[in-house]
Amino acid sequence: MSTFLGVLALVLWGLLALLGTLTLAIPAFQLLSMCFLISAFIMILKRLIQNKPLFTLPSLTAEQWLIGIVGLFGFHFCYFMALKFAPAIEVSLIVYSWPLLLTLFVATKTSRLSALVGGFLGFFGIAFIILKDNQINIEDEFIWGYLLSIICACIWSGYSWFLTKSNNEVEDVGWLSLGVALLALVSHLQFETGQWDLTWTQWLGVVLLGLGPVGGAFYLWDIGLKYGNQTLLASLSFSTPVLSSFILSAAGLNPWSFNIVIALSLIAIGAIIANKNLLGFLQRKQIRF
């Protein structure tokens, strides 16, 4: 079940681009602040349902606070800044090296080679989706964008790896979300001009994003990496941009491409290689789907 919840987080992240079409007019940090505020509300709602005290202090250590905030806010901050300094194609390709890094982090010494081979296959699968018919043009003027993209990949892979080692409560993500919402609001006031006269479709987009890919998914990811099959989740992480492209194509917002089939094939093969005992585990029902 824990692995399934981790996969569900990846599915929600695959919906990010589609739901994002509802909120294109909202400045990035303003949207991030609103979504993470909804994410914090998920914790309160959970406590209401379970008849728990609403504002019990979190069990987070100083290290968990630091890494949690850096992971959730630092990733998004660096990503948004990277898009200001470099083209989105290059930024996305570099940022999505994080599943490869995570695969290596969670692999054991005996499985590291297969994790590396499987990870590179998954990364090539992502390249088919992100690049499509475009070419990479490495330019000196984009160097800050590239560096920020690399930092993004390191932050999210490091944060995800930390989750596999951390023993804090999953609902503490709500407190981290509140911290991220405040930092995002500060960044919004510093870097952006507010857009608060929202239509009902924009509000709907904000709520769905906060409950899903930019909020609720982080609870599911926390559960998956703490209690699920970490190597499998790391391998399947490559499928997120592919799923996003498939969903956009199904919604008529993106032309269908044979690259999607190629990407899915490479990612599936990579996942099997990185998890060389995967089929045997599934047969013996040792993976908790």
PDB file of C-alpha atoms in Angstrom:
ATOM      1  CA  MET A   1       0.000   0.000   0.000  1.00  0.00           C
ATOM      2  CA  SER A   2       2.834   2.407   0.840  1.00  0.00           C
ATOM      3  CA  THR A   3       4.443   1.901  -2.579  1.00  0.00           C
ATOM      4  CA  PHE A   4       1.064   2.472  -4.226  1.00  0.00           C
ATOM      5  CA  LEU A   5       0.702   5.807  -2.401  1.00  0.00           C
ATOM      6  CA  GLY A   6       4.148   6.815  -3.641  1.00  0.00           C
ATOM      7  CA  VAL A   7       3.091   5.941  -7.194  1.00  0.00           C
ATOM      8  CA  LEU A   8      -0.085   7.990  -6.657  1.00  0.00           C
ATOM      9  CA  ALA A   9       2.123  10.987  -5.813  1.00  0.00           C
ATOM     10  CA  LEU A  10       3.873  10.543  -9.176  1.00  0.00           C
ATOM     11  CA  VAL A  11       0.478  10.385 -10.922  1.00  0.00           C
ATOM     12  CA  LEU A  12      -0.559  13.628  -9.226  1.00  0.00           C
ATOM     13  CA  TRP A  13       2.675  15.284 -10.364  1.00  0.00           C
ATOM     14  CA  GLY A  14       1.821  14.082 -13.854  1.00  0.00           C
ATOM     15  CA  LEU A  15      -1.371  16.178 -13.594  1.00  0.00           C
ATOM     16  CA  LEU A  16       0.610  19.314 -12.750  1.00  0.00           C
ATOM     17  CA  ALA A  17       0.871  20.625 -16.321  1.00  0.00           C
ATOM     18  CA  LEU A  18      -2.842  20.095 -17.032  1.00  0.00           C
ATOM     19  CA  LEU A  19      -4.006  21.749 -13.814  1.00  0.00           C
ATOM     20  CA  GLY A  20      -1.409  24.460 -14.318  1.00  0.00           C
ATOM     21  CA  THR A  21      -3.252  25.587 -17.447  1.00  0.00           C
ATOM     22  CA  LEU A  22      -5.989  26.888 -15.132  1.00  0.00           C
ATOM     23  CA  THR A  23      -3.590  29.129 -13.227  1.00  0.00           C
ATOM     24  CA  LEU A  24      -1.242  30.492 -15.907  1.00  0.00           C
ATOM     25  CA  ALA A  25      -2.055  34.114 -15.039  1.00  0.00           C
ATOM     26  CA  ILE A  26      -1.116  33.718 -11.359  1.00  0.00           C
ATOM     27  CA  PRO A  27       2.499  34.632 -10.491  1.00  0.00           C
ATOM     28  CA  ALA A  28       4.581  31.573  -9.612  1.00  0.00           C
ATOM     29  CA  PHE A  29       5.454  32.356  -5.987  1.00  0.00           C
ATOM     30  CA  GLN A  30       1.951  33.623  -5.236  1.00  0.00           C
ATOM     31  CA  LEU A  31       0.557  30.348  -6.571  1.00  0.00           C
ATOM     32  CA  LEU A  32       3.114  28.354  -4.576  1.00  0.00           C
ATOM     33  CA  SER A  33       2.142  30.174  -1.385  1.00  0.00           C
ATOM     34  CA  MET A  34      -1.564  29.536  -1.923  1.00  0.00           C
ATOM     35  CA  CYS A  35      -1.074  25.862  -2.769  1.00  0.00           C
ATOM     36  CA  PHE A  36       1.135  25.107   0.222  1.00  0.00           C
ATOM     37  CA  LEU A  37      -1.339  26.872   2.501  1.00  0.00           C
ATOM     38  CA  ILE A  38      -3.931  24.366   1.272  1.00  0.00           C
ATOM     39  CA  SER A  39      -1.382  21.605   1.881  1.00  0.00           C
ATOM     40  CA  ALA A  40      -1.070  22.750   5.506  1.00  0.00           C
ATOM     41  CA  PHE A  41      -4.859  22.690   5.791  1.00  0.00           C
ATOM     42  CA  ILE A  42      -4.792  18.974   4.863  1.00  0.00           C
ATOM     43  CA  MET A  43      -2.994  18.329   8.161  1.00  0.00           C
ATOM     44  CA  ILE A  44      -5.647  20.284  10.092  1.00  0.00           C
ATOM     45  CA  LEU A  45      -8.454  18.470   8.275  1.00  0.00           C
ATOM     46  CA  LYS A  46      -6.865  15.107   9.102  1.00  0.00           C
ATOM     47  CA  ARG A  47      -6.684  16.035  12.775  1.00  0.00           C
ATOM     48  CA  LEU A  48     -10.310  17.178  12.755  1.00  0.00           C
ATOM     49  CA  ILE A  49     -11.413  13.844  11.303  1.00  0.00           C
ATOM     50  CA  GLN A  50      -9.359  11.905  13.863  1.00  0.00           C
ATOM     51  CA  ASN A  51     -10.488  14.147  16.792  1.00  0.00           C
ATOM     52  CA  LYS A  52      -6.887  15.121  17.556  1.00  0.00           C
ATOM     53  CA  PRO A  53      -5.729  18.501  18.933  1.00  0.00           C
ATOM     54  CA  LEU A  54      -5.453  20.836  15.960  1.00  0.00           C
ATOM     55  CA  PHE A  55      -2.215  22.632  16.780  1.00  0.00           C
ATOM     56  CA  THR A  56      -0.011  20.091  18.524  1.00  0.00           C
ATOM     57  CA  LEU A  57       3.610  21.100  18.013  1.00  0.00           C
ATOM     58  CA  PRO A  58       5.431  19.020  15.378  1.00  0.00           C
ATOM     59  CA  SER A  59       7.977  16.363  16.292  1.00  0.00           C
ATOM     60  CA  LEU A  60      10.488  17.747  13.813  1.00  0.00           C
ATOM     61  CA  THR A  61      14.125  18.134  14.812  1.00  0.00           C
ATOM     62  CA  ALA A  62      16.141  21.167  13.713  1.00  0.00           C
ATOM     63  CA  GLU A  63      17.715  19.029  10.966  1.00  0.00           C
ATOM     64  CA  GLN A  64      14.302  17.883   9.726  1.00  0.00           C
ATOM     65  CA  TRP A  65      13.006  21.460   9.680  1.00  0.00           C
ATOM     66  CA  LEU A  66      16.031  22.631   7.704  1.00  0.00           C
ATOM     67  CA  ILE A  67      16.062  19.824   5.144  1.00  0.00           C
ATOM     68  CA  GLY A  68      12.271  19.839   4.820  1.00  0.00           C
ATOM     69  CA  ILE A  69      12.104  23.576   4.101  1.00  0.00           C
ATOM     70  CA  VAL A  70      15.120  23.484   1.806  1.00  0.00           C
ATOM     71  CA  GLY A  71      13.639  20.497  -0.020  1.00  0.00           C
ATOM     72  CA  LEU A  72      10.117  21.813  -0.523  1.00  0.00           C
ATOM     73  CA  PHE A  73      10.794  25.529  -0.888  1.00  0.00           C
ATOM     74  CA  GLY A  74      14.388  25.474  -2.133  1.00  0.00           C
ATOM     75  CA  PHE A  75      13.513  23.208  -5.047  1.00  0.00           C
ATOM     76  CA  HIS A  76      10.669  25.416  -6.266  1.00  0.00           C
ATOM     77  CA  PHE A  77      12.607  28.639  -5.691  1.00  0.00           C
ATOM     78  CA  CYS A  78      15.600  27.421  -7.703  1.00  0.00           C
ATOM     79  CA  TYR A  79      13.326  26.050 -10.422  1.00  0.00           C
ATOM     80  CA  PHE A  80      11.407  29.294 -10.887  1.00  0.00           C
ATOM     81  CA  MET A  81      14.657  31.271 -10.852  1.00  0.00           C
ATOM     82  CA  ALA A  82      16.253  28.885 -13.357  1.00  0.00           C
ATOM     83  CA  LEU A  83      13.412  29.547 -15.794  1.00  0.00           C
ATOM     84  CA  LYS A  84      14.302  33.244 -15.650  1.00  0.00           C
ATOM     85  CA  PHE A  85      17.882  32.570 -16.760  1.00  0.00           C
ATOM     86  CA  ALA A  86      17.643  29.628 -19.198  1.00  0.00           C
ATOM     87  CA  PRO A  87      15.186  28.068 -21.690  1.00  0.00           C
ATOM     88  CA  ALA A  88      12.557  25.773 -20.200  1.00  0.00           C
ATOM     89  CA  ILE A  89      13.682  22.762 -22.278  1.00  0.00           C
ATOM     90  CA  GLU A  90      17.221  22.746 -20.912  1.00  0.00           C
ATOM     91  CA  VAL A  91      16.014  23.520 -17.396  1.00  0.00           C
ATOM     92  CA  SER A  92      13.498  20.663 -17.414  1.00  0.00           C
ATOM     93  CA  LEU A  93      16.006  18.164 -18.780  1.00  0.00           C
ATOM     94  CA  ILE A  94      18.608  19.014 -16.138  1.00  0.00           C
ATOM     95  CA  VAL A  95      16.079  19.092 -13.294  1.00  0.00           C
ATOM     96  CA  TYR A  96      14.761  15.654 -14.236  1.00  0.00           C
ATOM     97  CA  SER A  97      18.116  14.091 -13.566  1.00  0.00           C
ATOM     98  CA  TRP A  98      16.912  13.885  -9.942  1.00  0.00           C
ATOM     99  CA  PRO A  99      15.352  10.399 -10.321  1.00  0.00           C
ATOM    100  CA  LEU A 100      18.719   9.131 -11.573  1.00  0.00           C
ATOM    101  CA  LEU A 101      20.448  10.586  -8.514  1.00  0.00           C
ATOM    102  CA  LEU A 102      17.782   9.196  -6.187  1.00  0.00           C
ATOM    103  CA  THR A 103      18.060   5.754  -7.770  1.00  0.00           C
ATOM    104  CA  LEU A 104      21.781   5.760  -7.000  1.00  0.00           C
ATOM    105  CA  PHE A 105      21.234   7.073  -3.460  1.00  0.00           C
ATOM    106  CA  VAL A 106      18.814   4.320  -2.474  1.00  0.00           C
ATOM    107  CA  ALA A 107      20.644   1.499  -4.260  1.00  0.00           C
ATOM    108  CA  THR A 108      22.744  -0.957  -2.303  1.00  0.00           C
ATOM    109  CA  LYS A 109      26.378  -1.672  -3.167  1.00  0.00           C
ATOM    110  CA  THR A 110      25.403  -4.846  -4.999  1.00  0.00           C
ATOM    111  CA  SER A 111      22.641  -3.181  -7.026  1.00  0.00           C
ATOM    112  CA  ARG A 112      24.364   0.129  -7.820  1.00  0.00           C
ATOM    113  CA  LEU A 113      25.486  -0.882 -11.325  1.00  0.00           C
ATOM    114  CA  SER A 114      22.035  -2.081 -12.355  1.00  0.00           C
ATOM    115  CA  ALA A 115      20.542   1.071 -10.783  1.00  0.00           C
ATOM    116  CA  LEU A 116      22.927   3.206 -12.850  1.00  0.00           C
ATOM    117  CA  VAL A 117      22.088   1.418 -16.117  1.00  0.00           C
ATOM    118  CA  GLY A 118      18.361   1.490 -15.398  1.00  0.00           C
ATOM    119  CA  GLY A 119      18.559   5.128 -14.347  1.00  0.00           C
ATOM    120  CA  PHE A 120      20.258   6.192 -17.574  1.00  0.00           C
ATOM    121  CA  LEU A 121      17.615   4.373 -19.625  1.00  0.00           C
ATOM    122  CA  GLY A 122      14.928   6.225 -17.693  1.00  0.00           C
ATOM    123  CA  PHE A 123      16.726   9.522 -18.237  1.00  0.00           C
ATOM    124  CA  PHE A 124      16.938   8.884 -21.984  1.00  0.00           C
ATOM    125  CA  GLY A 125      13.213   8.183 -21.907  1.00  0.00           C
ATOM    126  CA  ILE A 126      12.633  11.592 -20.333  1.00  0.00           C
ATOM    127  CA  ALA A 127      14.835  13.194 -22.993  1.00  0.00           C
ATOM    128  CA  PHE A 128      12.532  11.863 -25.738  1.00  0.00           C
ATOM    129  CA  ILE A 129       9.612  13.692 -24.113  1.00  0.00           C
ATOM    130  CA  ILE A 130      11.256  16.945 -23.096  1.00  0.00           C
ATOM    131  CA  LEU A 131      13.339  17.483 -26.229  1.00  0.00           C
ATOM    132  CA  LYS A 132      10.850  16.165 -28.815  1.00  0.00           C
ATOM    133  CA  ASP A 133      12.172  17.642 -32.083  1.00  0.00           C
ATOM    134  CA  ASN A 134      14.109  20.424 -30.389  1.00  0.00           C
ATOM    135  CA  GLN A 135      17.841  20.586 -29.909  1.00  0.00           C
ATOM    136  CA  ILE A 136      19.842  21.520 -26.849  1.00  0.00           C
ATOM    137  CA  ASN A 137      21.690  24.785 -27.301  1.00  0.00           C
ATOM    138  CA  ILE A 138      24.193  25.224 -24.501  1.00  0.00           C
ATOM    139  CA  GLU A 139      24.974  28.929 -24.249  1.00  0.00           C
ATOM    140  CA  ASP A 140      27.250  30.758 -21.829  1.00  0.00           C
ATOM    141  CA  GLU A 141      24.546  33.338 -21.184  1.00  0.00           C
ATOM    142  CA  PHE A 142      22.348  30.626 -19.653  1.00  0.00           C
ATOM    143  CA  ILE A 143      24.963  29.390 -17.174  1.00  0.00           C
ATOM    144  CA  TRP A 144      23.086  30.635 -14.089  1.00  0.00           C
ATOM    145  CA  GLY A 145      19.962  28.855 -15.233  1.00  0.00           C
ATOM    146  CA  TYR A 146      21.923  25.627 -15.708  1.00  0.00           C
ATOM    147  CA  LEU A 147      23.531  25.912 -12.279  1.00  0.00           C
ATOM    148  CA  LEU A 148      20.169  26.541 -10.617  1.00  0.00           C
ATOM    149  CA  SER A 149      18.733  23.538 -12.465  1.00  0.00           C
ATOM    150  CA  ILE A 150      21.549  21.324 -11.178  1.00  0.00           C
ATOM    151  CA  ILE A 151      20.874  22.617  -7.660  1.00  0.00           C
ATOM    152  CA  CYS A 152      17.195  21.722  -8.158  1.00  0.00           C
ATOM    153  CA  ALA A 153      18.058  18.149  -9.064  1.00  0.00           C
ATOM    154  CA  CYS A 154      20.415  17.815  -6.099  1.00  0.00           C
ATOM    155  CA  ILE A 155      17.906  19.334  -3.677  1.00  0.00           C
ATOM    156  CA  TRP A 156      14.978  17.085  -4.627  1.00  0.00           C
ATOM    157  CA  SER A 157      16.995  13.884  -4.841  1.00  0.00           C
ATOM    158  CA  GLY A 158      18.658  14.716  -1.512  1.00  0.00           C
ATOM    159  CA  TYR A 159      15.337  15.601   0.121  1.00  0.00           C
ATOM    160  CA  SER A 160      13.728  12.407  -1.175  1.00  0.00           C
ATOM    161  CA  TRP A 161      16.668  10.319   0.037  1.00  0.00           C
ATOM    162  CA  PHE A 162      16.417  12.013   3.441  1.00  0.00           C
ATOM    163  CA  LEU A 163      12.773  10.941   3.667  1.00  0.00           C
ATOM    164  CA  THR A 164      13.868   7.309   3.438  1.00  0.00           C
ATOM    165  CA  LYS A 165      16.005   7.814   6.558  1.00  0.00           C
ATOM    166  CA  SER A 166      13.752  10.163   8.534  1.00  0.00           C
ATOM    167  CA  ASN A 167      11.419   8.932  11.277  1.00  0.00           C
ATOM    168  CA  ASN A 168       9.224  11.981  11.731  1.00  0.00           C
ATOM    169  CA  GLU A 169       5.432  11.842  11.442  1.00  0.00           C
ATOM    170  CA  VAL A 170       4.022  12.087   7.914  1.00  0.00           C
ATOM    171  CA  GLU A 171       1.586  14.802   8.968  1.00  0.00           C
ATOM    172  CA  ASP A 172       4.561  17.010   9.853  1.00  0.00           C
ATOM    173  CA  VAL A 173       4.593  17.763   6.125  1.00  0.00           C
ATOM    174  CA  GLY A 174       1.733  20.110   7.020  1.00  0.00           C
ATOM    175  CA  TRP A 175       3.985  22.213   9.255  1.00  0.00           C
ATOM    176  CA  LEU A 176       6.670  22.269   6.569  1.00  0.00           C
ATOM    177  CA  SER A 177       4.013  23.313   4.070  1.00  0.00           C
ATOM    178  CA  LEU A 178       3.067  26.240   6.301  1.00  0.00           C
ATOM    179  CA  GLY A 179       6.713  27.312   6.415  1.00  0.00           C
ATOM    180  CA  VAL A 180       6.990  27.028   2.635  1.00  0.00           C
ATOM    181  CA  ALA A 181       3.781  29.038   2.175  1.00  0.00           C
ATOM    182  CA  LEU A 182       5.223  31.894   4.259  1.00  0.00           C
ATOM    183  CA  LEU A 183       8.567  31.859   2.428  1.00  0.00           C
ATOM    184  CA  ALA A 184       6.793  31.760  -0.934  1.00  0.00           C
ATOM    185  CA  LEU A 185       4.686  34.758   0.111  1.00  0.00           C
ATOM    186  CA  VAL A 186       7.847  36.679   1.012  1.00  0.00           C
ATOM    187  CA  SER A 187       9.365  35.759  -2.361  1.00  0.00           C
ATOM    188  CA  HIS A 188       6.177  36.826  -4.098  1.00  0.00           C
ATOM    189  CA  LEU A 189       6.277  40.243  -2.440  1.00  0.00           C
ATOM    190  CA  GLN A 190       9.950  40.581  -3.345  1.00  0.00           C
ATOM    191  CA  PHE A 191       9.953  39.375  -6.967  1.00  0.00           C
ATOM    192  CA  GLU A 192       6.408  39.596  -8.304  1.00  0.00           C
ATOM    193  CA  THR A 193       3.360  41.788  -8.749  1.00  0.00           C
ATOM    194  CA  GLY A 194       0.278  40.280  -7.153  1.00  0.00           C
ATOM    195  CA  GLN A 195      -2.725  38.994  -9.091  1.00  0.00           C
ATOM    196  CA  TRP A 196      -5.556  38.471  -6.598  1.00  0.00           C
ATOM    197  CA  ASP A 197      -8.608  39.205  -8.756  1.00  0.00           C
ATOM    198  CA  LEU A 198      -9.065  35.557  -9.692  1.00  0.00           C
ATOM    199  CA  THR A 199     -11.821  33.904 -11.676  1.00  0.00           C
ATOM    200  CA  TRP A 200     -13.636  30.840 -10.345  1.00  0.00           C
ATOM    201  CA  THR A 201     -11.664  28.586 -12.719  1.00  0.00           C
ATOM    202  CA  GLN A 202      -8.407  30.000 -11.360  1.00  0.00           C
ATOM    203  CA  TRP A 203      -9.573  29.385  -7.792  1.00  0.00           C
ATOM    204  CA  LEU A 204     -10.542  25.849  -8.806  1.00  0.00           C
ATOM    205  CA  GLY A 205      -7.061  25.360 -10.254  1.00  0.00           C
ATOM    206  CA  VAL A 206      -5.442  26.618  -7.054  1.00  0.00           C
ATOM    207  CA  VAL A 207      -7.527  24.283  -4.877  1.00  0.00           C
ATOM    208  CA  LEU A 208      -6.893  21.245  -7.082  1.00  0.00           C
ATOM    209  CA  LEU A 209      -3.166  21.964  -7.219  1.00  0.00           C
ATOM    210  CA  GLY A 210      -3.007  22.390  -3.445  1.00  0.00           C
ATOM    211  CA  LEU A 211      -4.884  19.152  -2.816  1.00  0.00           C
ATOM    212  CA  GLY A 212      -2.866  17.342  -5.477  1.00  0.00           C
ATOM    213  CA  PRO A 213       0.483  17.948  -7.176  1.00  0.00           C
ATOM    214  CA  VAL A 214       1.554  21.057  -5.240  1.00  0.00           C
ATOM    215  CA  GLY A 215       0.500  19.960  -1.772  1.00  0.00           C
ATOM    216  CA  GLY A 216      -1.177  16.655  -1.057  1.00  0.00           C
ATOM    217  CA  ALA A 217       1.286  14.704  -3.219  1.00  0.00           C
ATOM    218  CA  PHE A 218       4.091  15.496  -0.779  1.00  0.00           C
ATOM    219  CA  TYR A 219       2.295  13.575   1.996  1.00  0.00           C
ATOM    220  CA  LEU A 220       1.981  10.562  -0.302  1.00  0.00           C
ATOM    221  CA  TRP A 221       5.619  10.833  -1.398  1.00  0.00           C
ATOM    222  CA  ASP A 222       6.664  10.938   2.253  1.00  0.00           C
ATOM    223  CA  ILE A 223       4.729   7.722   2.984  1.00  0.00           C
ATOM    224  CA  GLY A 224       6.010   5.975  -0.126  1.00  0.00           C
ATOM    225  CA  LEU A 225       9.680   6.679   0.533  1.00  0.00           C
ATOM    226  CA  LYS A 226       9.453   5.907   4.250  1.00  0.00           C
ATOM    227  CA  TYR A 227       7.566   2.623   4.053  1.00  0.00           C
ATOM    228  CA  GLY A 228       7.465   1.550   0.390  1.00  0.00           C
ATOM    229  CA  ASN A 229       9.853   0.178  -2.213  1.00  0.00           C
ATOM    230  CA  GLN A 230      12.278   3.072  -2.563  1.00  0.00           C
ATOM    231  CA  THR A 231      14.213   1.791  -5.574  1.00  0.00           C
ATOM    232  CA  LEU A 232      11.027   1.101  -7.533  1.00  0.00           C
ATOM    233  CA  LEU A 233       9.642   4.569  -6.759  1.00  0.00           C
ATOM    234  CA  ALA A 234      12.923   6.188  -7.791  1.00  0.00           C
ATOM    235  CA  SER A 235      12.794   4.326 -11.116  1.00  0.00           C
ATOM    236  CA  LEU A 236       9.133   5.153 -11.727  1.00  0.00           C
ATOM    237  CA  SER A 237       9.839   8.835 -11.026  1.00  0.00           C
ATOM    238  CA  PHE A 238      11.100   9.081 -14.607  1.00  0.00           C
ATOM    239  CA  SER A 239       7.549   8.453 -15.815  1.00  0.00           C
ATOM    240  CA  THR A 240       6.192  11.760 -14.472  1.00  0.00           C
ATOM    241  CA  PRO A 241       6.931  13.974 -17.519  1.00  0.00           C
ATOM    242  CA  VAL A 242       5.834  11.134 -19.811  1.00  0.00           C
ATOM    243  CA  LEU A 243       2.528  10.830 -17.958  1.00  0.00           C
ATOM    244  CA  SER A 244       2.162  14.601 -18.103  1.00  0.00           C
ATOM    245  CA  SER A 245       2.623  14.573 -21.889  1.00  0.00           C
ATOM    246  CA  PHE A 246       0.128  11.707 -22.235  1.00  0.00           C
ATOM    247  CA  ILE A 247      -2.485  13.542 -20.135  1.00  0.00           C
ATOM    248  CA  LEU A 248      -2.029  16.756 -22.126  1.00  0.00           C
ATOM    249  CA  SER A 249      -2.408  14.779 -25.370  1.00  0.00           C
ATOM    250  CA  ALA A 250      -5.551  13.073 -24.079  1.00  0.00           C
ATOM    251  CA  ALA A 251      -6.973  16.481 -23.128  1.00  0.00           C
ATOM    252  CA  GLY A 252      -6.264  17.816 -26.621  1.00  0.00           C
ATOM    253  CA  LEU A 253      -3.718  20.348 -25.365  1.00  0.00           C
ATOM    254  CA  ASN A 254      -0.643  18.678 -26.794  1.00  0.00           C
ATOM    255  CA  PRO A 255      -0.229  16.746 -30.077  1.00  0.00           C
ATOM    256  CA  TRP A 256       0.230  12.989 -29.703  1.00  0.00           C
ATOM    257  CA  SER A 257       3.791  11.867 -30.251  1.00  0.00           C
ATOM    258  CA  PHE A 258       5.328   8.464 -30.845  1.00  0.00           C
ATOM    259  CA  ASN A 259       8.049   9.700 -28.477  1.00  0.00           C
ATOM    260  CA  ILE A 260       5.651   8.925 -25.623  1.00  0.00           C
ATOM    261  CA  VAL A 261       5.701   5.230 -26.541  1.00  0.00           C
ATOM    262  CA  ILE A 262       9.493   5.220 -26.857  1.00  0.00           C
ATOM    263  CA  ALA A 263       9.867   7.030 -23.531  1.00  0.00           C
ATOM    264  CA  LEU A 264       7.510   4.662 -21.712  1.00  0.00           C
ATOM    265  CA  SER A 265       9.373   1.663 -23.119  1.00  0.00           C
ATOM    266  CA  LEU A 266      12.774   2.964 -22.045  1.00  0.00           C
ATOM    267  CA  ILE A 267      11.501   3.868 -18.576  1.00  0.00           C
ATOM    268  CA  ALA A 268       9.834   0.462 -18.114  1.00  0.00           C
ATOM    269  CA  ILE A 269      13.000  -1.373 -19.189  1.00  0.00           C
ATOM    270  CA  GLY A 270      15.083   0.887 -16.962  1.00  0.00           C
ATOM    271  CA  ALA A 271      12.815   0.227 -13.989  1.00  0.00           C
ATOM    272  CA  ILE A 272      13.092  -3.528 -14.454  1.00  0.00           C
ATOM    273  CA  ILE A 273      16.894  -3.365 -14.757  1.00  0.00           C
ATOM    274  CA  ALA A 274      17.236  -1.060 -11.737  1.00  0.00           C
ATOM    275  CA  ASN A 275      14.969  -3.456  -9.823  1.00  0.00           C
ATOM    276  CA  LYS A 276      16.434  -6.697 -11.147  1.00  0.00           C
ATOM    277  CA  ASN A 277      14.497  -8.717  -8.571  1.00  0.00           C
ATOM    278  CA  LEU A 278      11.267  -6.831  -9.263  1.00  0.00           C
ATOM    279  CA  LEU A 279       9.430  -9.641 -11.034  1.00  0.00           C
ATOM    280  CA  GLY A 280      10.352 -12.131  -8.338  1.00  0.00           C
ATOM    281  CA  PHE A 281       9.266  -9.700  -5.619  1.00  0.00           C
ATOM    282  CA  LEU A 282       5.911  -9.186  -7.320  1.00  0.00           C
ATOM    283  CA  GLN A 283       5.380 -12.913  -7.634  1.00  0.00           C
ATOM    284  CA  ARG A 284       6.101 -13.406  -3.946  1.00  0.00           C
ATOM    285  CA  LYS A 285       4.000 -10.284  -3.079  1.00  0.00           C
ATOM    286  CA  GLN A 286       6.811  -8.701  -1.132  1.00  0.00           C
ATOM    287  CA  ILE A 287       6.160  -5.247  -2.602  1.00  0.00           C
ATOM    288  CA  ARG A 288       3.395  -3.471  -0.728  1.00  0.00           C
ATOM    289  CA  PHE A 289       1.113  -2.183  -3.485  1.00  0.00           C
TER     290      PHE A 289
END
